[in-house]
Coordinates of C-alpha atoms in Angstrom, one line a residue:
M23 CA 11.5 -3.9 -9.2
N24 CA 10.7 -1.4 -12.0
Q25 CA 7.8 1.0 -12.4
E26 CA 5.8 -1.5 -14.6
T27 CA 6.3 -4.2 -11.9
L28 CA 5.2 -1.8 -9.2
R29 CA 2.1 -0.8 -11.3
D30 CA 1.2 -4.4 -11.9
Y31 CA 1.5 -5.3 -8.3
C32 CA -0.6 -2.4 -7.1
L33 CA -3.3 -3.1 -9.6
S34 CA -3.4 -6.8 -8.5
L35 CA -4.6 -5.7 -5.1
A36 CA -8.3 -5.6 -4.5
G37 CA -10.1 -2.3 -4.8
V38 CA -7.2 -0.5 -6.4
T39 CA -7.4 2.2 -9.1
E40 CA -4.7 4.3 -10.7
E41 CA -5.1 8.0 -11.5
L42 CA -3.1 11.1 -12.5
P43 CA -4.8 13.7 -10.4
F44 CA -1.7 15.9 -10.1
G45 CA -0.9 16.0 -13.9
P46 CA 0.8 13.5 -16.2
D47 CA 4.0 13.1 -14.1
I48 CA 2.6 11.6 -10.9
L49 CA 0.9 8.2 -10.9
V50 CA -1.3 7.7 -7.9
F51 CA -2.7 4.4 -6.6
K52 CA -5.8 4.4 -4.4
V53 CA -7.6 1.7 -2.5
M54 CA -11.4 2.4 -2.5
G55 CA -10.6 6.0 -3.3
K56 CA -7.9 6.6 -0.7
V57 CA -4.3 7.2 -1.7
F58 CA -1.7 4.5 -0.6
L59 CA 1.1 5.1 -3.1
L60 CA 2.4 7.8 -5.4
T61 CA 5.3 7.5 -7.9
P62 CA 6.7 10.2 -10.2
L63 CA 6.9 9.3 -13.9
D64 CA 9.4 11.9 -14.9
G65 CA 12.2 9.3 -15.3
A66 CA 14.9 11.1 -13.3
S67 CA 15.0 8.3 -10.8
F68 CA 12.6 5.6 -9.7
T69 CA 11.0 6.5 -6.3
F70 CA 7.6 5.9 -4.7
N71 CA 5.9 7.3 -1.6
V72 CA 4.0 4.9 0.7
K73 CA 2.1 5.4 3.9
C74 CA 3.7 3.9 7.0
D75 CA 3.1 3.6 10.7
P76 CA 5.1 6.5 12.2
E77 CA 7.2 4.3 14.5
I78 CA 8.0 1.9 11.7
A79 CA 8.7 4.8 9.3
E80 CA 11.4 6.1 11.6
D81 CA 12.9 2.7 12.0
L82 CA 13.0 2.1 8.2
R83 CA 14.7 5.5 7.7
S84 CA 17.3 4.7 10.2
R85 CA 18.0 1.2 8.7
Y86 CA 18.0 2.1 5.0
D87 CA 19.7 5.1 3.4
D88 CA 17.1 4.9 0.5
V89 CA 14.1 5.3 2.7
L90 CA 13.5 9.0 3.3
P91 CA 10.8 11.2 4.9
G92 CA 7.9 11.5 2.4
F93 CA 8.6 14.0 -0.3
H94 CA 5.8 16.6 -0.5
M95 CA 3.9 14.4 2.1
N96 CA 3.3 14.4 5.8
K97 CA 6.7 13.2 6.9
K98 CA 5.4 11.5 10.0
H99 CA 3.2 9.1 8.1
W100 CA 4.8 8.8 4.6
N101 CA 8.1 7.5 3.4
T102 CA 9.8 8.1 0.0
V103 CA 11.6 5.0 -1.2
R104 CA 14.4 5.2 -3.8
V105 CA 14.5 2.1 -5.9
N106 CA 18.1 1.5 -7.0
G107 CA 18.8 -2.1 -6.0
S108 CA 19.9 -1.3 -2.4
I109 CA 16.7 -2.6 -0.9
P110 CA 15.6 -6.2 -1.9
S111 CA 12.4 -6.4 -4.1
D112 CA 10.6 -8.5 -1.6
L113 CA 11.0 -5.8 1.0
L114 CA 9.9 -3.1 -1.5
F115 CA 6.7 -5.1 -2.1
S116 CA 6.1 -5.4 1.6
F117 CA 6.3 -1.6 1.9
V118 CA 3.6 -1.3 -0.7
K119 CA 1.4 -4.0 0.9
D120 CA 1.8 -2.4 4.3
S121 CA 0.7 0.9 2.9
Y122 CA -2.3 -0.6 1.2
D123 CA -3.3 -2.5 4.4
L124 CA -2.8 0.7 6.6
V125 CA -5.0 2.7 4.3
A126 CA -7.6 -0.1 3.9
K127 CA -7.8 -0.4 7.7
S128 CA -8.7 3.3 7.9
L129 CA -11.7 3.0 5.5
I130 CA -15.2 3.6 6.7
K131 CA -17.2 0.4 7.6
S132 CA -19.2 0.2 4.4
L133 CA -16.1 0.6 2.2
K134 CA -14.2 -2.0 4.3
Q135 CA -17.1 -4.4 3.6
D136 CA -17.1 -3.6 -0.1
L137 CA -13.3 -4.3 -0.2
E138 CA -13.7 -7.6 1.6
D139 CA -16.4 -8.6 -0.9
M140 CA -13.9 -7.7 -3.7
K141 CA -11.2 -9.8 -2.1
G142 CA -13.6 -12.7 -1.9
L143 CA -14.4 -12.5 -5.6
Q144 CA -10.8 -12.1 -6.4
R145 CA -9.9 -15.3 -4.5
I146 CA -12.7 -17.2 -6.4
E147 CA -11.5 -15.9 -9.8
E148 CA -7.9 -17.1 -8.9
Q149 CA -9.0 -20.6 -8.3

């Protein structure tokens, strides 16, 4: 996985937008206006922050040296993931999708319905 692959994957998910609300160095992905992933663009190292169920977050941190408490985030609910080849790409993508799903699940009812409608349209377009 690289940053472009991460970006493409995030934007392939229904209801996702990308923004630079914290300046030009932090790319933020939102589902229906709520943040589910942040990644620095400064080039020092490739990392991203994802939301995670607190119990799962702790488990992932204990199993993978490159999964850390969320940098500049609520450390109970967010993980920072260093992307350097130590964690398989399919697992990295699952971290992103889990974050997306967790945030989508927390949306208000009307936004959940809008998102489901978008997913339906996306499935039709893919056929």
